[in-house]
Short mmCIF file of C-alpha atoms and ligand atoms in Angstrom, two decimals:
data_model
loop_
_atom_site.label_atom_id
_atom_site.label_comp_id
_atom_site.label_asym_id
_atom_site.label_seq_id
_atom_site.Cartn_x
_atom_site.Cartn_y
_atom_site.Cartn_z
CA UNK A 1 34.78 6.57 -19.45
CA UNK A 2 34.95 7.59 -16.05
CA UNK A 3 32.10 5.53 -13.62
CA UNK A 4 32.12 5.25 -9.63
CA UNK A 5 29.87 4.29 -7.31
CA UNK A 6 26.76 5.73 -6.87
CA UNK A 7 26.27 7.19 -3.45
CA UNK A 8 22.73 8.22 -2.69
CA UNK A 9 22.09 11.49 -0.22
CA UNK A 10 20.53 10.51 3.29
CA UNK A 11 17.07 11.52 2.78
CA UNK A 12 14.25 11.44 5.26
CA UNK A 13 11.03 9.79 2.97
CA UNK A 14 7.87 11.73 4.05
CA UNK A 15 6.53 11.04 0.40
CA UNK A 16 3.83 8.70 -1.02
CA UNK A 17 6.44 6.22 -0.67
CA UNK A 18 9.16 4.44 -0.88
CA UNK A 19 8.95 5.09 2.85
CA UNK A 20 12.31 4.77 5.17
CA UNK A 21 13.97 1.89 5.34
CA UNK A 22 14.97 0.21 8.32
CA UNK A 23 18.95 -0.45 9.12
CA UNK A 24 17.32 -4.12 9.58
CA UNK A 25 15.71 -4.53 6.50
CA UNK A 26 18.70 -3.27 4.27
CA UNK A 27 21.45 -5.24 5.95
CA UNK A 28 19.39 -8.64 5.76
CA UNK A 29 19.43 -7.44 2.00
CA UNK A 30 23.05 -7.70 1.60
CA UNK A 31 22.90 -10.92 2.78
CA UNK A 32 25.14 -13.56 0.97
CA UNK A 33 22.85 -14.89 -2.44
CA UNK A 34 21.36 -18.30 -2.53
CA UNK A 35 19.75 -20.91 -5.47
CA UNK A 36 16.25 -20.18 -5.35
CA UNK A 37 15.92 -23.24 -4.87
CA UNK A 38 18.05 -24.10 -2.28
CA UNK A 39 16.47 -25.77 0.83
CA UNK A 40 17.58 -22.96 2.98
CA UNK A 41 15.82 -20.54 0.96
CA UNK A 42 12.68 -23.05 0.56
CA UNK A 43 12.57 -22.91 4.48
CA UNK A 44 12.61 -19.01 4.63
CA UNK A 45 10.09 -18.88 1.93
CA UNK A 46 7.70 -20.80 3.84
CA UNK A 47 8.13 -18.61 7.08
CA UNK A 48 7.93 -15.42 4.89
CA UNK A 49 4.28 -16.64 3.28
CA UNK A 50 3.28 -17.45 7.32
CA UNK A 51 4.40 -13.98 7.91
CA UNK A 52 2.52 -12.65 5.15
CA UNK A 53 -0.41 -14.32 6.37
CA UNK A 54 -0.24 -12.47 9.47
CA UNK A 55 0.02 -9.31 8.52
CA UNK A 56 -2.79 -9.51 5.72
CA UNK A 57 -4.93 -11.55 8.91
CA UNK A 58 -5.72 -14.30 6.88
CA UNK A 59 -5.19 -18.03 6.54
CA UNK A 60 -5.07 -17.98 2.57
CA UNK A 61 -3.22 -20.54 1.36
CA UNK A 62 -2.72 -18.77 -1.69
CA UNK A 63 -0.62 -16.05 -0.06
CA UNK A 64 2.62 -15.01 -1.59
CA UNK A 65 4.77 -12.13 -3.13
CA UNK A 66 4.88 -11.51 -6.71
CA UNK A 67 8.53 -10.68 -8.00
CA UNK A 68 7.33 -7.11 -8.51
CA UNK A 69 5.92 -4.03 -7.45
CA UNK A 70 2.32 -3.27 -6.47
CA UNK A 71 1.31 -2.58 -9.81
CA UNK A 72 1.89 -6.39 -10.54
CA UNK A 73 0.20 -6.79 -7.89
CA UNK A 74 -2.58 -5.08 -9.27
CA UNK A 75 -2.41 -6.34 -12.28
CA UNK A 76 -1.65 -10.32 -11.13
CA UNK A 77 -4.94 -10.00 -9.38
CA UNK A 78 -7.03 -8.61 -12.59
CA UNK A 79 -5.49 -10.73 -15.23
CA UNK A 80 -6.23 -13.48 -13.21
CA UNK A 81 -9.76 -12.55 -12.18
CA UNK A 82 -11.22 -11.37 -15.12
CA UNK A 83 -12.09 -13.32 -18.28
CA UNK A 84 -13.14 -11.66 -21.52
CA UNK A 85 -16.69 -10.74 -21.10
CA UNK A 86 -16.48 -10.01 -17.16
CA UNK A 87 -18.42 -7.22 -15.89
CA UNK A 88 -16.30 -5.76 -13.02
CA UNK A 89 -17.52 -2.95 -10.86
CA UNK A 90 -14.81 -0.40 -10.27
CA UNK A 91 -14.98 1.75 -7.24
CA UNK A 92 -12.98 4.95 -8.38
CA UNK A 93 -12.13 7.88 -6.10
CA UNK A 94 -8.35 8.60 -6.59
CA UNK A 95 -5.35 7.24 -9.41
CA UNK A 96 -5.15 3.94 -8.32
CA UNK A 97 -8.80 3.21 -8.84
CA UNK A 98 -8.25 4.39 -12.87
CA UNK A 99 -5.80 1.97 -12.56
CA UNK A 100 -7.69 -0.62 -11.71
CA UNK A 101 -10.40 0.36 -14.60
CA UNK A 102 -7.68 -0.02 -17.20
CA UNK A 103 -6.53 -2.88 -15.81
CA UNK A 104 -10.13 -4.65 -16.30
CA UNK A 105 -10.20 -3.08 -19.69
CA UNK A 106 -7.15 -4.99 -20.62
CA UNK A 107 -8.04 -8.41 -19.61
CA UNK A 108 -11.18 -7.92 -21.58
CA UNK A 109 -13.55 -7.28 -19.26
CA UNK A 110 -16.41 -4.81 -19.22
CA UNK A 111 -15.77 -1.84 -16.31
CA UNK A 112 -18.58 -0.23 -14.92
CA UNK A 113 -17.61 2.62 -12.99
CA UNK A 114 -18.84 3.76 -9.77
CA UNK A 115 -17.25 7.44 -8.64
CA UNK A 116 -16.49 9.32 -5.88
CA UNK A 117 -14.90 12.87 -5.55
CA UNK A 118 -11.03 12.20 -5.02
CA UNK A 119 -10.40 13.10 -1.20
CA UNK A 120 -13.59 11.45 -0.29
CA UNK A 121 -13.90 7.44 0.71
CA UNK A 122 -15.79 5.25 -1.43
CA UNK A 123 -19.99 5.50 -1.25
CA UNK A 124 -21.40 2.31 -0.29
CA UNK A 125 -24.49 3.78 -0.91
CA UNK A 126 -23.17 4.28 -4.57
CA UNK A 127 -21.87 0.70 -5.16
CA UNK A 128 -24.96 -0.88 -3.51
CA UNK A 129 -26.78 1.23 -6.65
CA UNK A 130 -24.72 -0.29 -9.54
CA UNK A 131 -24.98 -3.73 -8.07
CA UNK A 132 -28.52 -3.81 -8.62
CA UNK A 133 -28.58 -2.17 -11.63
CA UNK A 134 -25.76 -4.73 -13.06
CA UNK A 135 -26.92 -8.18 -11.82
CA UNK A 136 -24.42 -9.68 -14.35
CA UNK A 137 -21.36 -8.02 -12.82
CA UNK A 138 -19.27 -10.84 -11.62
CA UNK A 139 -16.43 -8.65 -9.33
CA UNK A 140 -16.00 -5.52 -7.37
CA UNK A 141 -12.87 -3.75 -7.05
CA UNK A 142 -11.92 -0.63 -5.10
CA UNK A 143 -8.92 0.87 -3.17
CA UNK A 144 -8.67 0.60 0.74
CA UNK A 145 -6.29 3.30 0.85
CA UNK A 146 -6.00 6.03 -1.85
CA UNK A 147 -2.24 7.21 -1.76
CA UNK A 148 -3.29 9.78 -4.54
CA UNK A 149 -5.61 11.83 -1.81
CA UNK A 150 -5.23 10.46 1.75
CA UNK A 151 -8.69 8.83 1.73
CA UNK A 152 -9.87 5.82 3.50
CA UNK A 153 -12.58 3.56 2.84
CA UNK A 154 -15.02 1.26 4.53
CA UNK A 155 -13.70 -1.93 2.83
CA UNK A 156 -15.77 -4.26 5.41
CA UNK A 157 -18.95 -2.89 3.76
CA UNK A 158 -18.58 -2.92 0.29
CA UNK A 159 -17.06 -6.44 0.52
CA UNK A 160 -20.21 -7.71 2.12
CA UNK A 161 -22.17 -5.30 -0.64
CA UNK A 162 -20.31 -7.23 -3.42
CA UNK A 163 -20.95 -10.74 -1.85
CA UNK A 164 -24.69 -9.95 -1.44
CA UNK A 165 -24.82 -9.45 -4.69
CA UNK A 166 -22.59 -12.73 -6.25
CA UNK A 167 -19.54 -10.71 -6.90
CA UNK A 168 -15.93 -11.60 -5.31
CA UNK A 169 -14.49 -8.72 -4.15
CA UNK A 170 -10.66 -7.95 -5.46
CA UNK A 171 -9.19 -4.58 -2.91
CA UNK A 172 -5.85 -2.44 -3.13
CA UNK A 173 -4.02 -2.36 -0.12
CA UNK A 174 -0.76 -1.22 -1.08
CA UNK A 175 -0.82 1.71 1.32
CA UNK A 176 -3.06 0.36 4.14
CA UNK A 177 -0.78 -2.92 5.07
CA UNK A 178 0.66 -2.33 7.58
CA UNK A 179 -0.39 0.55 8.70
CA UNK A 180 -4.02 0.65 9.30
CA UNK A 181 -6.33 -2.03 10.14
CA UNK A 182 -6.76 -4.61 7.37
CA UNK A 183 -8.71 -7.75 7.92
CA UNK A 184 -8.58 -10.02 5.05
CA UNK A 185 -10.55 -12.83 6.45
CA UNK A 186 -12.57 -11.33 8.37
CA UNK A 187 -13.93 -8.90 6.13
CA UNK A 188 -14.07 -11.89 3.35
CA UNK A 189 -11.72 -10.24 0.75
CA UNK A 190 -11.38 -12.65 -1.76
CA UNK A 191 -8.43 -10.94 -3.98
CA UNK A 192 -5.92 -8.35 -2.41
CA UNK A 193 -2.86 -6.96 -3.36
CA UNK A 194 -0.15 -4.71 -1.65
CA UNK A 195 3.33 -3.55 -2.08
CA UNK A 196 6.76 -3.38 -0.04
CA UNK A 197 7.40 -0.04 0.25
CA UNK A 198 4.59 1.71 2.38
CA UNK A 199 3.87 0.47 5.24
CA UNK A 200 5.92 -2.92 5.31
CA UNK A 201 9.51 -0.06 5.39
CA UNK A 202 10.51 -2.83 3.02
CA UNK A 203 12.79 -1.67 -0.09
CA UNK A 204 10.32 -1.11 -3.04
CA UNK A 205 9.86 -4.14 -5.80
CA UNK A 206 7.70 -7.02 -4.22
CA UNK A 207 3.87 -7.37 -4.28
CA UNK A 208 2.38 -9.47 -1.25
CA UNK A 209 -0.82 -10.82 -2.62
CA UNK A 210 -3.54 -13.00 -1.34
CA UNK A 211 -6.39 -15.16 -2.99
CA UNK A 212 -9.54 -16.61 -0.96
CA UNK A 213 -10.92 -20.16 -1.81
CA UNK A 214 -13.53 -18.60 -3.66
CA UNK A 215 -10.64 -16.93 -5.89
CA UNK A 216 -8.96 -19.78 -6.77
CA UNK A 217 -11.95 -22.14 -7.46
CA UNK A 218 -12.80 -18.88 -10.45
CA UNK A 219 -9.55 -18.86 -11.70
CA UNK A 220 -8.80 -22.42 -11.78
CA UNK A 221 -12.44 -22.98 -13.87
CA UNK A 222 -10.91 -20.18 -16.13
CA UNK A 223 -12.20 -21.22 -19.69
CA UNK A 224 -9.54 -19.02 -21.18
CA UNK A 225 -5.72 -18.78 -20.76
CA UNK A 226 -4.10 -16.02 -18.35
CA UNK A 227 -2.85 -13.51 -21.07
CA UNK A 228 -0.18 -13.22 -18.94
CA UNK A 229 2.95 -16.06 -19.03
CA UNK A 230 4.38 -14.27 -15.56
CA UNK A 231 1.24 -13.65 -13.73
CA UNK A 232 -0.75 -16.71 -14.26
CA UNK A 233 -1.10 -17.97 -10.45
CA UNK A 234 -1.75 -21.04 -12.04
CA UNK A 235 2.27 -21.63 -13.00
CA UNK A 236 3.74 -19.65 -10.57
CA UNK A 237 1.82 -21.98 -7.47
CA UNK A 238 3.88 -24.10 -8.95
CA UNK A 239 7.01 -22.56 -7.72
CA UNK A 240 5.53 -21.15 -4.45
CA UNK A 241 3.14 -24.18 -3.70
CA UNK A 242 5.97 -26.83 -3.63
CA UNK A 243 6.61 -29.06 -0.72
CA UNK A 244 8.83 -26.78 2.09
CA UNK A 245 12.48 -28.03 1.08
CA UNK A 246 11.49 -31.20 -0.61
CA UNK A 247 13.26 -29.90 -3.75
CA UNK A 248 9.52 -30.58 -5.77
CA UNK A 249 9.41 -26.25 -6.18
CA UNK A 250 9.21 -26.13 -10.17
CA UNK A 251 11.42 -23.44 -11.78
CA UNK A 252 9.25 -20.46 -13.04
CA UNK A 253 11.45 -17.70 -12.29
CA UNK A 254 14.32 -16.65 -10.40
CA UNK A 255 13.14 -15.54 -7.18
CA UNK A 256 14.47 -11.99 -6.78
CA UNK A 257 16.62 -13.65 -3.28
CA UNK A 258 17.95 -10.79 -1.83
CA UNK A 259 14.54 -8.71 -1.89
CA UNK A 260 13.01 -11.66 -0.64
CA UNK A 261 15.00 -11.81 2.80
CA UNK A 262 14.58 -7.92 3.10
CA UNK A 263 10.71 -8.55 3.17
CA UNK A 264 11.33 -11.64 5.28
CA UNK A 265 13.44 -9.04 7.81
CA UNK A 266 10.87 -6.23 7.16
CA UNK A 267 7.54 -8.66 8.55
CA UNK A 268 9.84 -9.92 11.21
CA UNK A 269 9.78 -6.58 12.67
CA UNK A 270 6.27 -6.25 12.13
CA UNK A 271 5.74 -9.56 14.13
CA UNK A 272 7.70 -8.13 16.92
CA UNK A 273 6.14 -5.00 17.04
CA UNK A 274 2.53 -6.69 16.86
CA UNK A 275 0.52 -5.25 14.09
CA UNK A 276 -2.11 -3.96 15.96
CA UNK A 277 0.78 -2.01 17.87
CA UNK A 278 1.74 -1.05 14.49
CA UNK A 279 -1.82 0.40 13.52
CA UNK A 280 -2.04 2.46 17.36
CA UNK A 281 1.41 3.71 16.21
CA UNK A 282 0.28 5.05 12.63
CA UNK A 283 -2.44 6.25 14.34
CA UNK A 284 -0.70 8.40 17.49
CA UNK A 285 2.14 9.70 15.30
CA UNK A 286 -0.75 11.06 12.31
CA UNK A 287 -2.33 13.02 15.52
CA UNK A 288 0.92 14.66 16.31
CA UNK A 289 1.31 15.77 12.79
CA UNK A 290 -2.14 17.26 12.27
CA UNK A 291 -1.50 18.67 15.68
CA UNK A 292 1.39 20.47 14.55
CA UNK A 293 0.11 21.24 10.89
CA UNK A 294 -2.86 23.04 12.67
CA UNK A 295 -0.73 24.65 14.93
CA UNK A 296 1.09 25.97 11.47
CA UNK A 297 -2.46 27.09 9.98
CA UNK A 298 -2.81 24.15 7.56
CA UNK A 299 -5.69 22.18 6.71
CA UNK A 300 -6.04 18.64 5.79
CA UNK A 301 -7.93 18.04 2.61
CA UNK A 302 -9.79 14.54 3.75
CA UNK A 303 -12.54 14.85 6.41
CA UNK A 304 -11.56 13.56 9.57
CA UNK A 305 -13.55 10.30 9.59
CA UNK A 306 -12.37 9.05 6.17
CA UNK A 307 -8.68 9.88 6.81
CA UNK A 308 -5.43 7.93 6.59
CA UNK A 309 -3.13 7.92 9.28
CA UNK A 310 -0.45 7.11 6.45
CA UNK A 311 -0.87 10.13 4.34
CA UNK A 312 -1.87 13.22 4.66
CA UNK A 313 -2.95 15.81 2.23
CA UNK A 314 -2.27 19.10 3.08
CA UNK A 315 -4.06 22.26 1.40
CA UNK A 316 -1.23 24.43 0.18
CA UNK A 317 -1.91 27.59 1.38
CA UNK A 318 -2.88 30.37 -1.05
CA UNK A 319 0.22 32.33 -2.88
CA UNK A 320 2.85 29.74 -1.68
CA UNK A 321 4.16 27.45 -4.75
CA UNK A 322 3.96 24.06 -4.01
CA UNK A 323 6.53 22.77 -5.87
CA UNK A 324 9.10 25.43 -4.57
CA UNK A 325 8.57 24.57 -0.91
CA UNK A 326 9.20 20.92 -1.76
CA UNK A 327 12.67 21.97 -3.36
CA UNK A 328 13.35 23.77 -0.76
CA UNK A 329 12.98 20.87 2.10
CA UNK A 330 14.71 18.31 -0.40
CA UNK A 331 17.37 20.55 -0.65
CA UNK A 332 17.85 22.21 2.91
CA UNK A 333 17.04 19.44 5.02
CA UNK A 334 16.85 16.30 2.72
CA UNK A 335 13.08 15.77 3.31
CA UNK A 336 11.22 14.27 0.86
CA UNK A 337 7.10 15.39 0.79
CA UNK A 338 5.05 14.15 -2.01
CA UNK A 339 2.89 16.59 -4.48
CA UNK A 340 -0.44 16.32 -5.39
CA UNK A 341 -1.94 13.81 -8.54
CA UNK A 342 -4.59 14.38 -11.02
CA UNK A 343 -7.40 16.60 -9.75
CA UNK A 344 -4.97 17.54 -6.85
CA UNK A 345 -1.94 18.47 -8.64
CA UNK A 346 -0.51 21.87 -7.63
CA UNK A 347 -3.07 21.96 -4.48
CA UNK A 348 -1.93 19.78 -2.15
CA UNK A 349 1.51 18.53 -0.35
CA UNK A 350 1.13 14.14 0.43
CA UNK A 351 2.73 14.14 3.94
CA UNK A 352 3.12 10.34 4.53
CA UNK A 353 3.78 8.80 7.39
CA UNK A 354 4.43 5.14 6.35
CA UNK A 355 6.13 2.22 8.84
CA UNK A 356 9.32 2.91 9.91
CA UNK A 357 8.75 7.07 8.66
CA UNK A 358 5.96 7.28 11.15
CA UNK A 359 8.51 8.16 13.69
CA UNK A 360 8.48 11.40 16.45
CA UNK A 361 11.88 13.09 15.10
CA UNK A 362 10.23 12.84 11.32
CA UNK A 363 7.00 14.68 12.74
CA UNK A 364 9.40 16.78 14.21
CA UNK A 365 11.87 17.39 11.42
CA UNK A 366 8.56 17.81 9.00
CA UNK A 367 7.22 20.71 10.96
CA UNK A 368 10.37 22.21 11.66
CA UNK A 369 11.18 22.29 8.31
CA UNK A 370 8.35 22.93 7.14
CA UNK A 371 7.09 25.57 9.03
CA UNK A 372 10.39 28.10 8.39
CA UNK A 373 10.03 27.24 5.25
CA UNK A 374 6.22 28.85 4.88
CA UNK A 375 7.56 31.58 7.15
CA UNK A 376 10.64 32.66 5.03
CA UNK A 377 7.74 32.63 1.90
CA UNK A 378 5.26 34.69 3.66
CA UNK A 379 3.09 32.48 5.33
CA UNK A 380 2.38 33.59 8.68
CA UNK A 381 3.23 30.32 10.86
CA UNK A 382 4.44 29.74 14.10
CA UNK A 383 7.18 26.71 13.97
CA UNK A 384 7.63 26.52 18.06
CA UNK A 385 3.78 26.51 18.17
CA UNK A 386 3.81 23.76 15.95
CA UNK A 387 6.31 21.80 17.53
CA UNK A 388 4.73 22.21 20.80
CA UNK A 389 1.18 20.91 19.63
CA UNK A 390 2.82 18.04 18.51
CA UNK A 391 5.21 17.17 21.24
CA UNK A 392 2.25 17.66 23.46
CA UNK A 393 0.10 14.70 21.47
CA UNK A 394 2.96 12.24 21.19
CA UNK A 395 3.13 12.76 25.33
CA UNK A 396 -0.17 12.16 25.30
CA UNK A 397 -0.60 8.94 23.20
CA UNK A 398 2.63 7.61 25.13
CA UNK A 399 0.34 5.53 27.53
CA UNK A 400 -1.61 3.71 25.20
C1 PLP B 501 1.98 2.80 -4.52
C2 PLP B 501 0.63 2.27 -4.86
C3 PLP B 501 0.42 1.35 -5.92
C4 PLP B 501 1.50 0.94 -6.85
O1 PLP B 501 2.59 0.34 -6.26
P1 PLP B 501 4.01 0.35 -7.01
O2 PLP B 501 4.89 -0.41 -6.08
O3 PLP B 501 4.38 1.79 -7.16
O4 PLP B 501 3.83 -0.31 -8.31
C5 PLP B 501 -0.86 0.87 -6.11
N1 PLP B 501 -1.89 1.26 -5.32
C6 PLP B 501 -1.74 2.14 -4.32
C7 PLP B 501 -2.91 2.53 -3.50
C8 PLP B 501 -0.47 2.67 -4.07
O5 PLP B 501 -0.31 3.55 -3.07
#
């Protein structure tokens, strides 16, 4: 048998994620391994649950990465939340919110769903409904940022909807860490889940979660088991609750090291950049893209006030194929765009612009590339226009 190394192609990640990856992050990941339980390691793992806490702005405790990626997330929150019998409002207006339906199905719970057209944020207005129509329901859950469309929603009010009404409040915000303004405390999220690999630049694989008080007192009064041995908070604390490098950390796992000092390097850089630097960034560079897309005659799908800065759904333009102008940039210029899910599929392109991707010479690349591509396929667009609009805004947002 003949084997060698595997060699990936440099690739530019303009996709739904895994987003670029910092120089940073990836040597700090070839690190030399560690015990898990080595003091050493015990020391960084406190600093990287401090660091967690910052980002997520929240003094949680309870705030840790599961050894796994955001779906575990997703699904360490659920299985922990819900007990057989639980009536859980689900918020759904994109993939990830089905997710989170099936999810509640699965622990036993009871879903009652509350929907929204996908490219559209959440209804408050809709949620308020179903809370007063279900005065049993015991959670809420709904997506901050819906990769699957580009959509945004108002996570501060449905929280406080779902705590009028009795219900914690469990949110997805595996895309929005990071990269747009997330306030954990401050909105009162009581369950909240995210991944590496948007925002965070991290590699992909790790979940940063976080639980309120409120969270833990419900799932500590749990009357049944956790169905799930590797999920149940209750034995993992054990692990990440132990006394910093007293050697009292129970063994639950193996700690996945080496991932774990890449998302130590990845927050680090965060830290340094200050995250509400990093939300103006995400912000100024998704300007300079829709500057340019305009400029290039496309449309984003997502009105303006609900967008993400983080991804961007772009109408395809009628008689191009989607899927051939993605070939064609993975192939001539190594860019990677996302394509449309579910009721977008085969409408849209998923432009993302996630941590270290939302960068000026990826704009740049992205429209270059993209608009000769539309023009050698017939679609009237102007690349130097494009560029120019964009250049223009990144000028502008250069003194904030
Ligand atoms: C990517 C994503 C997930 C799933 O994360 P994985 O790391 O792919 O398991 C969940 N929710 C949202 C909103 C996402 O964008």
């Amino acid at each position: 048998m003949h084997v060698s190394s595997f060699q990936p192609p440099p690739r530019t990640l303009m996709g739904p994620g895994p987003a670029d990856v910092h120089p940073r992050v990836t040597a700090a990941l070839a690190r030399p391994t560690i015990g898990h339980l080595d003091p050493a390691f015990g020391a960084m793992m406190e600093e990287l649950k401090g660091l967690l806490r910052y980002a997520f702005r929240t003094d949680n405790p309870l705030t840790m990465p599961v050894s796994a990626p955001g779906s575990a997330g997703m699904e360490c929150c659920f299985v922990n939340l819900v007990e057989p019998g639980d009536k859980v409002i689900v918020c759904i207006n994109g993939v990830f919110g089905s997710r989170m339906r099936e999810n509640v199905l699965r622990a036993g719970g009871e879903a009652v769903v509350v929907e929204d057209d996908w490219g559209r944020a959440v209804d408050p207005q809709k949620l308020a409904d179903a809370l007063v129509a279900h005065p049993d329901a015991k959670l809420v859950a709904c997506v901050h940022a819906e990769t699957s469309t580009g959509a945004c929603s108002d996570v501060k009010t449905l929280v406080e909807l779902a705590h009028r009404h009795g219900c914690l409040a469990i949110v997805d915000a595996v895309t929005s860490l990071g990269g747009s303004p997330l306030e954990v405390d401050a909105w009162g999220i009581d369950a909240v889940y995210s991944g590496s690999q948007k925002c965070l630049s991290c590699t992909p694989g790790l979940a940063p979660v976080s639980f309120s008080e409120r969270a833990l007192t419900k799932i500590t009064a749990r009357s049944t088991p956790v169905q799930s041995w590797f999920l149940d908070l209750n034995l993992v604390l054990g692990y990440w609750q132990g006394a910093s490098g007293s050697g009292k950390r129970a063994y639950h796992h193996t700690a996945p090291v080496n991932a774990l000092y890449a998302l130590h390097e990845s927050l680090v850089m965060l830290a340094e950049e200050g995250i509400e630097r990093a939300w103006a960034r995400h912000r100024r560079n998704h300007l300079a893209l829709r500057a340019g897309l305009t400029a290039l005659g496309l449309e984003l799908v997502v009105p303006e006030a609900e967008r993400l800065p983080q991804l961007n759904a772009v109408a395809v333009p009628g008689g191009i194929d989607e899927a051939a102008v993605r070939a064609r940039l993975l192939e001539t210029y190594s860019l990677e765009i996302g394509a449309g899910l579910g009721a977008l599929a085969g409408k849209v392109w998923r432009i993302g612009l996630m941590g270290w991707s939302s960068r000026a010479e990826n704009i740049l690349l992205c429209l270059g590339a993209l608009g000769s591509v539309l023009a050698d396929m017939g679609h009237a667009a102007d690349t130097g226009a494009a560029l120019h609009a964009a250049q223009a805004e990144l000028g502008a947002g250069r003194g904030h």
